[in-house]
mmCIF file of C-alpha atoms and ligand atoms in Angstrom:
data_model
loop_
_atom_site.group_PDB
_atom_site.id
_atom_site.type_symbol
_atom_site.label_atom_id
_atom_site.label_comp_id
_atom_site.label_asym_id
_atom_site.label_seq_id
_atom_site.Cartn_x
_atom_site.Cartn_y
_atom_site.Cartn_z
ATOM 1 C CA GLU A 1 3.382 -24.365 -9.968
ATOM 2 C CA LYS A 2 1.875 -23.264 -6.692
ATOM 3 C CA ASP A 3 4.925 -24.207 -4.597
ATOM 4 C CA GLY A 4 2.228 -26.437 -2.689
ATOM 5 C CA HIS A 5 0.048 -23.560 -1.866
ATOM 6 C CA ASP A 6 -3.774 -23.785 -2.691
ATOM 7 C CA TRP A 7 -4.057 -20.542 -4.445
ATOM 8 C CA PHE A 8 -1.698 -18.602 -6.343
ATOM 9 C CA MET A 9 -2.880 -15.445 -4.062
ATOM 10 C CA ARG A 10 -1.318 -17.648 -1.102
ATOM 11 C CA LYS A 11 1.774 -18.622 -2.828
ATOM 12 C CA GLU A 12 2.105 -14.588 -3.503
ATOM 13 C CA ILE A 13 1.775 -13.679 -0.168
ATOM 14 C CA PHE A 14 4.361 -15.916 1.158
ATOM 15 C CA GLU A 15 6.798 -14.869 -1.805
ATOM 16 C CA GLN A 16 6.493 -11.478 -0.552
ATOM 17 C CA PRO A 17 9.914 -11.302 1.282
ATOM 18 C CA GLU A 18 11.748 -12.272 -1.943
ATOM 19 C CA SER A 19 9.625 -9.810 -3.993
ATOM 20 C CA VAL A 20 10.585 -7.019 -1.765
ATOM 21 C CA ALA A 21 14.080 -8.002 -1.975
ATOM 22 C CA ALA A 22 13.873 -7.791 -5.776
ATOM 23 C CA ALA A 23 12.130 -4.504 -6.070
ATOM 24 C CA LEU A 24 15.243 -3.175 -3.982
ATOM 25 C CA LEU A 25 17.576 -4.855 -5.621
ATOM 26 C CA GLY A 26 20.606 -2.752 -7.414
ATOM 27 C CA ARG A 27 18.917 0.352 -6.685
ATOM 28 C CA HIS A 28 21.324 1.766 -4.096
ATOM 29 C CA THR A 29 25.068 1.637 -3.230
ATOM 30 C CA GLU A 30 26.134 0.347 0.125
ATOM 31 C CA ARG A 31 26.230 3.581 1.284
ATOM 32 C CA GLY A 32 22.853 4.224 0.653
ATOM 33 C CA GLN A 33 23.204 6.254 -2.636
ATOM 34 C CA LEU A 34 20.128 5.761 -4.812
ATOM 35 C CA MET A 35 20.331 4.757 -8.396
ATOM 36 C CA LEU A 36 17.120 4.927 -10.746
ATOM 37 C CA ASP A 37 18.255 3.869 -14.143
ATOM 38 C CA GLU A 38 14.719 3.198 -15.683
ATOM 39 C CA VAL A 39 13.888 6.960 -15.139
ATOM 40 C CA ARG A 40 14.541 8.569 -18.467
ATOM 41 C CA ILE A 41 13.902 11.889 -17.223
ATOM 42 C CA ASP A 42 16.666 14.014 -16.867
ATOM 43 C CA ASP A 43 17.828 15.215 -13.485
ATOM 44 C CA GLU A 44 17.532 18.494 -14.280
ATOM 45 C CA ALA A 45 13.761 18.400 -15.138
ATOM 46 C CA LEU A 46 13.129 16.077 -12.237
ATOM 47 C CA ARG A 47 14.758 18.900 -9.983
ATOM 48 C CA ASP A 48 12.103 21.245 -11.477
ATOM 49 C CA ILE A 49 9.032 19.412 -10.584
ATOM 50 C CA ASP A 50 6.720 21.216 -8.081
ATOM 51 C CA ARG A 51 3.906 18.838 -8.018
ATOM 52 C CA ILE A 52 3.323 15.077 -8.130
ATOM 53 C CA ILE A 53 -0.010 13.625 -8.842
ATOM 54 C CA VAL A 54 -0.466 9.817 -8.312
ATOM 55 C CA VAL A 55 -3.070 7.840 -10.198
ATOM 56 C CA GLY A 56 -4.221 4.208 -10.219
ATOM 57 C CA CYS A 57 -7.074 2.141 -9.443
ATOM 58 C CA GLY A 58 -7.769 -0.136 -6.618
ATOM 59 C CA THR A 59 -4.827 -1.582 -4.692
ATOM 60 C CA ALA A 60 -2.421 0.451 -6.968
ATOM 61 C CA ALA A 61 -4.411 3.857 -5.596
ATOM 62 C CA TYR A 62 -3.739 2.690 -2.210
ATOM 63 C CA ALA A 63 -0.066 2.408 -2.832
ATOM 64 C CA GLY A 64 -0.194 5.834 -4.067
ATOM 65 C CA GLN A 65 -1.957 7.213 -1.145
ATOM 66 C CA VAL A 66 1.050 5.532 1.072
ATOM 67 C CA ALA A 67 3.387 7.308 -1.525
ATOM 68 C CA LYS A 68 1.995 10.567 -0.456
ATOM 69 C CA TYR A 69 2.975 10.539 2.919
ATOM 70 C CA ALA A 70 6.609 9.471 1.993
ATOM 71 C CA ILE A 71 7.291 11.595 -0.964
ATOM 72 C CA GLU A 72 5.666 14.696 0.703
ATOM 73 C CA HIS A 73 7.717 13.961 3.725
ATOM 74 C CA TRP A 74 11.148 13.615 2.279
ATOM 75 C CA THR A 75 10.950 15.797 -0.742
ATOM 76 C CA ARG A 76 8.523 18.848 0.265
ATOM 77 C CA ILE A 77 6.654 18.302 -2.737
ATOM 78 C CA PRO A 78 3.214 18.618 -2.669
ATOM 79 C CA VAL A 79 1.464 15.190 -3.973
ATOM 80 C CA GLU A 80 -2.142 14.702 -4.901
ATOM 81 C CA VAL A 81 -3.166 11.157 -5.262
ATOM 82 C CA GLU A 82 -6.487 10.468 -7.661
ATOM 83 C CA LEU A 83 -8.212 7.287 -9.198
ATOM 84 C CA ALA A 84 -7.002 7.218 -12.455
ATOM 85 C CA HIS A 85 -10.707 7.089 -13.875
ATOM 86 C CA GLU A 86 -11.637 10.363 -11.966
ATOM 87 C CA PHE A 87 -8.626 12.474 -13.078
ATOM 88 C CA ARG A 88 -9.053 13.619 -16.643
ATOM 89 C CA TYR A 89 -12.826 14.637 -15.816
ATOM 90 C CA ARG A 90 -11.932 16.896 -13.569
ATOM 91 C CA ASP A 91 -9.515 18.852 -16.043
ATOM 92 C CA PRO A 92 -6.607 18.580 -13.595
ATOM 93 C CA ILE A 93 -4.070 21.407 -13.883
ATOM 94 C CA LEU A 94 -1.256 20.418 -15.459
ATOM 95 C CA THR A 95 2.023 21.625 -16.424
ATOM 96 C CA ARG A 96 5.496 20.522 -17.760
ATOM 97 C CA ASN A 97 6.745 20.606 -14.158
ATOM 98 C CA THR A 98 4.139 18.289 -13.105
ATOM 99 C CA LEU A 99 5.077 14.743 -12.453
ATOM 100 C CA VAL A 100 2.335 12.216 -12.824
ATOM 101 C CA VAL A 101 2.907 8.833 -11.457
ATOM 102 C CA ALA A 102 1.056 6.151 -12.765
ATOM 103 C CA ILE A 103 0.862 2.715 -10.560
ATOM 104 C CA SER A 104 -0.521 -0.269 -12.350
ATOM 105 C CA GLN A 105 0.601 -3.964 -11.565
ATOM 106 C CA SER A 106 -0.582 -5.082 -15.290
ATOM 107 C CA GLY A 107 0.646 -1.959 -16.939
ATOM 108 C CA GLU A 108 -2.502 -2.447 -19.003
ATOM 109 C CA THR A 109 -5.568 -1.022 -16.987
ATOM 110 C CA ALA A 110 -7.478 1.076 -19.456
ATOM 111 C CA ASP A 111 -8.489 3.589 -16.802
ATOM 112 C CA THR A 112 -4.964 4.188 -15.856
ATOM 113 C CA LEU A 113 -3.776 4.491 -19.535
ATOM 114 C CA MET A 114 -6.284 7.038 -20.139
ATOM 115 C CA ALA A 115 -5.035 9.068 -17.287
ATOM 116 C CA ILE A 116 -1.574 9.289 -18.458
ATOM 117 C CA ARG A 117 -2.448 9.750 -22.158
ATOM 118 C CA HIS A 118 -4.325 13.003 -21.042
ATOM 119 C CA ALA A 119 -1.500 13.833 -18.786
ATOM 120 C CA ARG A 120 1.165 13.768 -21.480
ATOM 121 C CA ALA A 121 -1.440 15.402 -23.830
ATOM 122 C CA GLN A 122 -1.014 18.614 -21.276
ATOM 123 C CA ARG A 123 2.859 17.901 -21.460
ATOM 124 C CA ALA A 124 3.158 16.509 -17.833
ATOM 125 C CA LYS A 125 5.725 14.321 -17.452
ATOM 126 C CA VAL A 126 4.740 10.568 -16.538
ATOM 127 C CA LEU A 127 6.609 7.773 -14.619
ATOM 128 C CA ALA A 128 5.121 4.522 -14.507
ATOM 129 C CA ILE A 129 5.477 1.955 -11.656
ATOM 130 C CA CYS A 130 4.710 -1.296 -13.086
ATOM 131 C CA ASN A 131 5.326 -5.136 -12.764
ATOM 132 C CA THR A 132 4.938 -5.912 -16.321
ATOM 133 C CA ASN A 133 8.016 -5.626 -18.660
ATOM 134 C CA GLY A 134 6.875 -3.626 -21.712
ATOM 135 C CA ALA A 135 3.506 -3.273 -20.923
ATOM 136 C CA THR A 136 1.408 -0.223 -22.490
ATOM 137 C CA ILE A 137 1.436 2.052 -19.519
ATOM 138 C CA PRO A 138 5.416 1.797 -19.251
ATOM 139 C CA ARG A 139 5.908 1.929 -22.940
ATOM 140 C CA GLU A 140 3.639 5.314 -22.887
ATOM 141 C CA SER A 141 5.527 6.800 -20.244
ATOM 142 C CA ASP A 142 8.530 9.085 -20.040
ATOM 143 C CA ALA A 143 9.974 6.880 -17.070
ATOM 144 C CA VAL A 144 9.545 3.716 -15.435
ATOM 145 C CA ILE A 145 10.008 2.019 -12.230
ATOM 146 C CA TYR A 146 9.503 -1.769 -12.662
ATOM 147 C CA THR A 147 8.668 -3.407 -9.354
ATOM 148 C CA HIS A 148 10.270 -6.735 -10.235
ATOM 149 C CA ALA A 149 7.620 -8.882 -8.095
ATOM 150 C CA GLY A 150 7.725 -11.498 -10.858
ATOM 151 C CA PRO A 151 4.109 -12.729 -12.327
ATOM 152 C CA GLU A 152 1.141 -11.945 -10.039
ATOM 153 C CA ILE A 153 -1.536 -14.642 -10.956
ATOM 154 C CA GLY A 154 -4.024 -14.249 -8.238
ATOM 155 C CA VAL A 155 -6.873 -11.435 -9.137
ATOM 156 C CA ALA A 156 -6.238 -9.830 -5.685
ATOM 157 C CA SER A 157 -3.075 -7.995 -5.797
ATOM 158 C CA THR A 158 -0.494 -8.795 -2.879
ATOM 159 C CA LYS A 159 3.275 -8.661 -3.916
ATOM 160 C CA GLY A 160 2.153 -6.429 -6.466
ATOM 161 C CA PHE A 161 0.982 -3.756 -3.966
ATOM 162 C CA LEU A 162 4.132 -4.409 -1.506
ATOM 163 C CA THR A 163 6.758 -3.823 -4.212
ATOM 164 C CA GLN A 164 4.597 -0.751 -5.501
ATOM 165 C CA MET A 165 5.156 0.967 -2.386
ATOM 166 C CA VAL A 166 8.816 0.124 -2.535
ATOM 167 C CA ALA A 167 9.171 1.645 -5.945
ATOM 168 C CA CYS A 168 7.347 5.097 -4.514
ATOM 169 C CA TYR A 169 9.834 4.774 -1.257
ATOM 170 C CA LEU A 170 12.637 4.752 -4.015
ATOM 171 C CA LEU A 171 11.393 7.443 -5.971
ATOM 172 C CA GLY A 172 10.761 9.885 -2.959
ATOM 173 C CA LEU A 173 14.049 9.010 -1.554
ATOM 174 C CA TYR A 174 15.540 9.542 -5.171
ATOM 175 C CA LEU A 175 13.807 12.771 -5.341
ATOM 176 C CA ALA A 176 15.047 13.789 -2.108
ATOM 177 C CA GLN A 177 18.749 13.011 -2.860
ATOM 178 C CA LEU A 178 18.502 14.843 -6.291
ATOM 179 C CA ARG A 179 16.902 18.182 -4.374
ATOM 180 C CA GLY A 180 18.889 17.980 -1.331
ATOM 181 C CA THR A 181 15.802 17.966 0.804
ATOM 182 C CA LYS A 182 17.451 15.120 3.061
ATOM 183 C CA PHE A 183 20.857 14.555 3.897
ATOM 184 C CA GLY A 184 22.750 11.524 2.619
ATOM 185 C CA ASP A 185 22.857 9.878 6.021
ATOM 186 C CA GLU A 186 19.264 10.193 6.529
ATOM 187 C CA ILE A 187 18.444 8.810 3.105
ATOM 188 C CA ALA A 188 20.925 6.044 3.816
ATOM 189 C CA ALA A 189 19.154 5.355 7.256
ATOM 190 C CA VAL A 190 15.984 4.667 5.468
ATOM 191 C CA VAL A 191 17.626 2.630 2.948
ATOM 192 C CA ARG A 192 18.925 0.311 5.645
ATOM 193 C CA ASP A 193 15.166 0.247 7.209
ATOM 194 C CA LEU A 194 13.822 -1.020 3.703
ATOM 195 C CA ASP A 195 16.759 -3.581 3.680
ATOM 196 C CA ARG A 196 15.496 -4.959 6.781
ATOM 197 C CA ILE A 197 11.712 -5.410 5.233
ATOM 198 C CA PRO A 198 12.399 -8.652 3.651
ATOM 199 C CA ALA A 199 13.138 -10.649 6.882
ATOM 200 C CA GLN A 200 10.353 -8.611 8.846
ATOM 201 C CA VAL A 201 7.879 -9.188 6.416
ATOM 202 C CA GLN A 202 9.137 -13.233 6.718
ATOM 203 C CA GLN A 203 8.399 -12.861 10.582
ATOM 204 C CA VAL A 204 4.709 -11.720 9.990
ATOM 205 C CA LEU A 205 4.357 -14.853 7.754
ATOM 206 C CA ASP A 206 5.833 -17.031 10.314
ATOM 207 C CA GLY A 207 2.749 -16.012 12.542
ATOM 208 C CA ALA A 208 0.310 -16.786 9.881
ATOM 209 C CA GLN A 209 -1.126 -19.393 11.908
ATOM 210 C CA GLN A 210 -2.552 -16.875 14.445
ATOM 211 C CA VAL A 211 -4.116 -14.997 11.673
ATOM 212 C CA TYR A 212 -5.917 -18.213 9.996
ATOM 213 C CA ASP A 213 -7.342 -19.260 13.575
ATOM 214 C CA LEU A 214 -8.856 -16.043 13.596
ATOM 215 C CA ALA A 215 -10.504 -16.220 10.260
ATOM 216 C CA GLN A 216 -11.899 -19.399 11.534
ATOM 217 C CA GLU A 217 -13.312 -17.392 14.707
ATOM 218 C CA LEU A 218 -14.950 -14.746 12.267
ATOM 219 C CA LEU A 219 -16.327 -17.032 9.767
ATOM 220 C CA ASP A 220 -19.839 -15.702 10.620
ATOM 221 C CA ALA A 221 -18.738 -11.892 10.392
ATOM 222 C CA LYS A 222 -21.274 -9.782 8.100
ATOM 223 C CA VAL A 223 -19.403 -6.840 8.273
ATOM 224 C CA VAL A 224 -15.638 -6.057 9.223
ATOM 225 C CA LEU A 225 -13.963 -2.542 9.896
ATOM 226 C CA PHE A 226 -10.625 -1.212 9.276
ATOM 227 C CA LEU A 227 -9.062 1.652 11.478
ATOM 228 C CA GLY A 228 -5.678 3.473 10.621
ATOM 229 C CA ARG A 229 -4.189 6.734 10.722
ATOM 230 C CA HIS A 230 -1.424 8.149 8.598
ATOM 231 C CA ALA A 231 0.283 5.711 6.374
ATOM 232 C CA GLY A 232 -1.950 3.117 8.483
ATOM 233 C CA TYR A 233 -5.069 4.450 6.984
ATOM 234 C CA PRO A 234 -4.394 3.207 3.210
ATOM 235 C CA VAL A 235 -3.242 -0.093 4.710
ATOM 236 C CA ALA A 236 -6.966 -0.019 6.568
ATOM 237 C CA MET A 237 -8.412 0.557 3.207
ATOM 238 C CA GLU A 238 -6.648 -2.065 1.318
ATOM 239 C CA GLY A 239 -7.656 -4.466 4.160
ATOM 240 C CA ALA A 240 -11.072 -3.594 3.542
ATOM 241 C CA LEU A 241 -10.837 -3.966 -0.177
ATOM 242 C CA LYS A 242 -9.179 -7.465 0.167
ATOM 243 C CA LEU A 243 -12.067 -8.606 2.328
ATOM 244 C CA LYS A 244 -14.875 -7.073 -0.459
ATOM 245 C CA GLU A 245 -12.823 -8.739 -3.147
ATOM 246 C CA LEU A 246 -12.461 -12.247 -1.977
ATOM 247 C CA ALA A 247 -14.890 -12.913 0.785
ATOM 248 C CA TYR A 248 -17.869 -10.864 -0.618
ATOM 249 C CA ILE A 249 -18.462 -9.062 2.773
ATOM 250 C CA HIS A 250 -19.190 -5.559 3.499
ATOM 251 C CA ALA A 251 -15.735 -4.048 4.839
ATOM 252 C CA GLU A 252 -14.603 -0.554 5.212
ATOM 253 C CA GLY A 253 -11.470 1.170 6.393
ATOM 254 C CA PHE A 254 -11.627 4.457 7.807
ATOM 255 C CA ALA A 255 -9.222 7.060 9.332
ATOM 256 C CA ALA A 256 -9.248 6.850 12.975
ATOM 257 C CA GLY A 257 -9.768 10.364 13.363
ATOM 258 C CA GLU A 258 -13.058 10.331 11.376
ATOM 259 C CA LEU A 259 -14.557 7.741 13.693
ATOM 260 C CA LYS A 260 -16.293 10.324 16.122
ATOM 261 C CA HIS A 261 -17.318 12.266 13.147
ATOM 262 C CA GLY A 262 -19.909 9.365 11.816
ATOM 263 C CA PRO A 263 -18.396 5.937 11.559
ATOM 264 C CA ILE A 264 -18.574 5.063 15.381
ATOM 265 C CA ALA A 265 -22.569 4.796 14.940
ATOM 266 C CA LEU A 266 -21.536 1.557 13.056
ATOM 267 C CA ILE A 267 -20.059 -0.066 16.226
ATOM 268 C CA GLU A 268 -21.972 -2.728 17.869
ATOM 269 C CA PRO A 269 -21.327 -5.314 20.153
ATOM 270 C CA GLY A 270 -19.356 -8.233 18.630
ATOM 271 C CA LEU A 271 -18.310 -6.176 15.383
ATOM 272 C CA PRO A 272 -14.780 -6.976 14.321
ATOM 273 C CA VAL A 273 -12.702 -4.016 13.958
ATOM 274 C CA PHE A 274 -8.961 -4.398 12.818
ATOM 275 C CA CYS A 275 -7.095 -1.552 14.218
ATOM 276 C CA VAL A 276 -3.646 -0.657 12.698
ATOM 277 C CA VAL A 277 -1.543 1.102 15.404
ATOM 278 C CA PRO A 278 1.183 3.346 14.317
ATOM 279 C CA PRO A 279 4.749 3.062 15.948
ATOM 280 C CA ARG A 280 5.276 4.622 19.243
ATOM 281 C CA GLY A 281 6.937 7.828 18.407
ATOM 282 C CA ARG A 282 7.583 11.738 19.228
ATOM 283 C CA ASP A 283 4.299 12.744 17.994
ATOM 284 C CA GLN A 284 0.336 11.635 19.194
ATOM 285 C CA LEU A 285 -0.772 9.381 16.471
ATOM 286 C CA HIS A 286 -0.144 6.466 18.574
ATOM 287 C CA ASP A 287 -1.815 7.313 21.468
ATOM 288 C CA LYS A 288 -4.753 8.831 19.499
ATOM 289 C CA MET A 289 -5.067 5.493 17.809
ATOM 290 C CA VAL A 290 -5.075 3.837 21.132
ATOM 291 C CA SER A 291 -7.895 6.178 22.355
ATOM 292 C CA ALA A 292 -9.846 5.705 19.155
ATOM 293 C CA ILE A 293 -9.637 1.677 20.142
ATOM 294 C CA GLN A 294 -10.653 2.063 23.564
ATOM 295 C CA GLU A 295 -13.511 4.463 22.349
ATOM 296 C CA ILE A 296 -14.763 1.338 20.162
ATOM 297 C CA ARG A 297 -14.128 -1.376 22.414
ATOM 298 C CA ALA A 298 -16.266 0.413 25.107
ATOM 299 C CA ARG A 299 -19.186 0.151 22.605
ATOM 300 C CA GLY A 300 -18.632 -3.337 22.215
ATOM 301 C CA ALA A 301 -16.297 -4.113 19.011
ATOM 302 C CA ARG A 302 -14.269 -6.797 18.846
ATOM 303 C CA THR A 303 -10.806 -5.039 18.781
ATOM 304 C CA ILE A 304 -7.993 -6.891 16.294
ATOM 305 C CA VAL A 305 -4.977 -4.928 17.061
ATOM 306 C CA LEU A 306 -1.997 -4.758 14.924
ATOM 307 C CA ALA A 307 0.601 -2.890 16.876
ATOM 308 C CA GLU A 308 4.657 -3.306 17.154
ATOM 309 C CA ALA A 309 6.134 -5.549 19.115
ATOM 310 C CA GLY A 310 6.864 -4.325 22.558
ATOM 311 C CA ASP A 311 4.056 -2.042 22.601
ATOM 312 C CA THR A 312 2.580 -2.514 25.997
ATOM 313 C CA THR A 313 -0.025 0.058 25.804
ATOM 314 C CA VAL A 314 -2.209 -1.832 23.553
ATOM 315 C CA ALA A 315 -2.581 -4.831 25.569
ATOM 316 C CA ASP A 316 -5.758 -3.723 27.657
ATOM 317 C CA VAL A 317 -7.779 -2.384 24.168
ATOM 318 C CA ALA A 318 -7.052 -5.678 22.176
ATOM 319 C CA ASP A 319 -9.179 -8.692 22.159
ATOM 320 C CA GLU A 320 -6.320 -10.200 19.727
ATOM 321 C CA LEU A 321 -3.161 -8.713 19.285
ATOM 322 C CA ILE A 322 -1.247 -9.212 16.303
ATOM 323 C CA GLU A 323 2.491 -7.903 16.903
ATOM 324 C CA LEU A 324 4.285 -6.402 13.941
ATOM 325 C CA PRO A 325 7.945 -6.089 13.710
ATOM 326 C CA GLN A 326 9.227 -2.565 14.635
ATOM 327 C CA VAL A 327 9.754 0.031 11.604
ATOM 328 C CA PRO A 328 9.397 3.439 11.131
ATOM 329 C CA VAL A 329 5.862 4.729 10.617
ATOM 330 C CA LEU A 330 6.236 5.681 6.699
ATOM 331 C CA LEU A 331 7.363 1.884 6.153
ATOM 332 C CA GLN A 332 4.695 0.245 8.665
ATOM 333 C CA PRO A 333 2.479 -0.436 5.428
ATOM 334 C CA LEU A 334 4.921 -2.953 4.213
ATOM 335 C CA VAL A 335 4.767 -5.168 7.296
ATOM 336 C CA ALA A 336 1.117 -4.205 8.372
ATOM 337 C CA THR A 337 -0.588 -4.951 5.134
ATOM 338 C CA VAL A 338 0.428 -8.877 5.330
ATOM 339 C CA PRO A 339 -1.683 -9.865 8.211
ATOM 340 C CA LEU A 340 -4.898 -8.477 6.239
ATOM 341 C CA GLN A 341 -3.747 -10.562 3.303
ATOM 342 C CA LEU A 342 -3.497 -13.568 4.992
ATOM 343 C CA PHE A 343 -6.747 -12.938 6.971
ATOM 344 C CA ALA A 344 -8.926 -12.232 3.598
ATOM 345 C CA CYS A 345 -7.064 -15.051 1.478
ATOM 346 C CA GLU A 346 -8.158 -17.505 4.416
ATOM 347 C CA LEU A 347 -11.442 -16.364 5.188
ATOM 348 C CA ALA A 348 -12.562 -16.763 1.660
ATOM 349 C CA THR A 349 -11.032 -20.053 1.650
ATOM 350 C CA LEU A 350 -12.944 -21.111 4.448
ATOM 351 C CA MET A 351 -16.171 -19.809 3.100
ATOM 352 C CA GLY A 352 -15.451 -22.018 -0.249
ATOM 353 C CA HIS A 353 -14.774 -19.245 -2.571
ATOM 354 C CA ASP A 354 -12.367 -19.254 -5.303
ATOM 355 C CA VAL A 355 -9.614 -16.709 -4.337
ATOM 356 C CA ASP A 356 -7.506 -16.709 -7.440
ATOM 357 C CA GLN A 357 -10.847 -15.608 -9.516
ATOM 358 C CA PRO A 358 -13.397 -14.228 -7.523
ATOM 359 C CA ARG A 359 -16.899 -13.467 -8.810
ATOM 360 C CA ASN A 360 -17.028 -10.533 -11.166
ATOM 361 C CA LEU A 361 -13.609 -9.252 -11.199
ATOM 362 C CA ALA A 362 -10.665 -9.456 -13.843
ATOM 363 C CA LYS A 363 -6.716 -9.329 -13.024
ATOM 364 C CA SER A 364 -6.415 -6.521 -15.438
ATOM 365 C CA VAL A 365 -9.358 -4.210 -16.636
ATOM 366 C CA THR A 366 -8.743 -3.038 -20.137
ATOM 367 C CA VAL A 367 -12.086 -1.346 -20.673
ATOM 368 C CA GLU A 368 -12.768 1.865 -19.298
HETATM 369 C C1 LIG B 1 -8.315 -4.284 -10.576
HETATM 370 C C2 LIG B 1 -7.778 -5.699 -10.098
HETATM 371 O O1 LIG B 1 -9.534 -4.743 -11.485
HETATM 372 O O2 LIG B 1 -7.398 -3.747 -11.023
HETATM 373 C C3 LIG B 1 -7.268 -4.994 -8.836
HETATM 374 O O3 LIG B 1 -8.967 -6.483 -9.787
HETATM 375 C C4 LIG B 1 -6.193 -4.096 -9.073
HETATM 376 O O4 LIG B 1 -6.920 -6.082 -8.066
HETATM 377 C C5 LIG B 1 -6.665 -2.961 -10.088
HETATM 378 O O5 LIG B 1 -5.483 -3.410 -7.927
HETATM 379 C C6 LIG B 1 -5.390 -2.016 -10.656
HETATM 380 O O6 LIG B 1 -4.607 -3.044 -11.366
HETATM 381 P P1 LIG B 1 -3.509 -2.525 -11.743
HETATM 382 O O7 LIG B 1 -2.988 -3.628 -13.025
HETATM 383 O O8 LIG B 1 -3.518 -1.352 -12.699
HETATM 384 O O9 LIG B 1 -2.409 -2.569 -11.071
#
């Protein structure tokens, strides 16, 4: 049942190329035209959406943070992301032109369910991104995009997360197509990039041994930090969450730009810091990330750098370099998350923890 793996989680990590392919299947034509037939909100109403609020808990909320970067960029619709359990208590401003996107692997998380009930009561439209057919959250939503990852058994979400991000990208591209904020050929180009992701995730998985060796070396770590920028920032937080959930160690994800405003005080000799480097591009994101890594390394941090293959600028600042396939910055979370999942799974295994059933956690939390 675990396909020869020790844990469901590891099996699910290794299934991700197929899961991502399944999430993409049948959602676009050869020419990149998108079709999302589970969206039962008519196109007219979708064209009028003037605000999007993404809600979710845990890993699902991080998928929402990635979605914000992509959907705003492609559609120019303002996107907010909120933890589902905080959402209704702040008395959010909702109108019939607000689209609330509820992300939930299980579709049963009570905090998220209560958030969408609140949203619908205020006449906002609700779209669920869910992995479980017929679960409560999609049943109570106006529309649903199923992630088609197949059952996720391990408590820590992996393929659920990657496919949630895929669904968010598809939603963003669909809205862009509908509203004409991106030209068809630009959308088709992103769709082609998405179609390459399953093979690229496989490449990352093929390098698992490097990550496993690293876990062995870092077995005594008491604290691990993660840094990212832009779409890599939620990846850093997700990497930290996986370590908290599985290895029970203090782990924190920071936006690299925030370092000098506080977190750099935490850096001490030998502290492991994972750094997700954005692809080299026209903006300064990449170079600023590299200088942040220089800063922490000068203070003794042990830097584990995730950067795209061929990026020679990181060689000098990386104690350990994990190469990622070349993908556009907005899609990088799909490949950059994978080594962090492998690391947490392996470290927890070496520590003797139950990876599939971490202490104090449940796969789906059906109480508020
Ligand atoms: C938590 C799980 O309780 O719920 C996390 O332990 C998960 O792994 C979170 O990310 C949200 O769950 P769901 O099913 O709503 O995506």
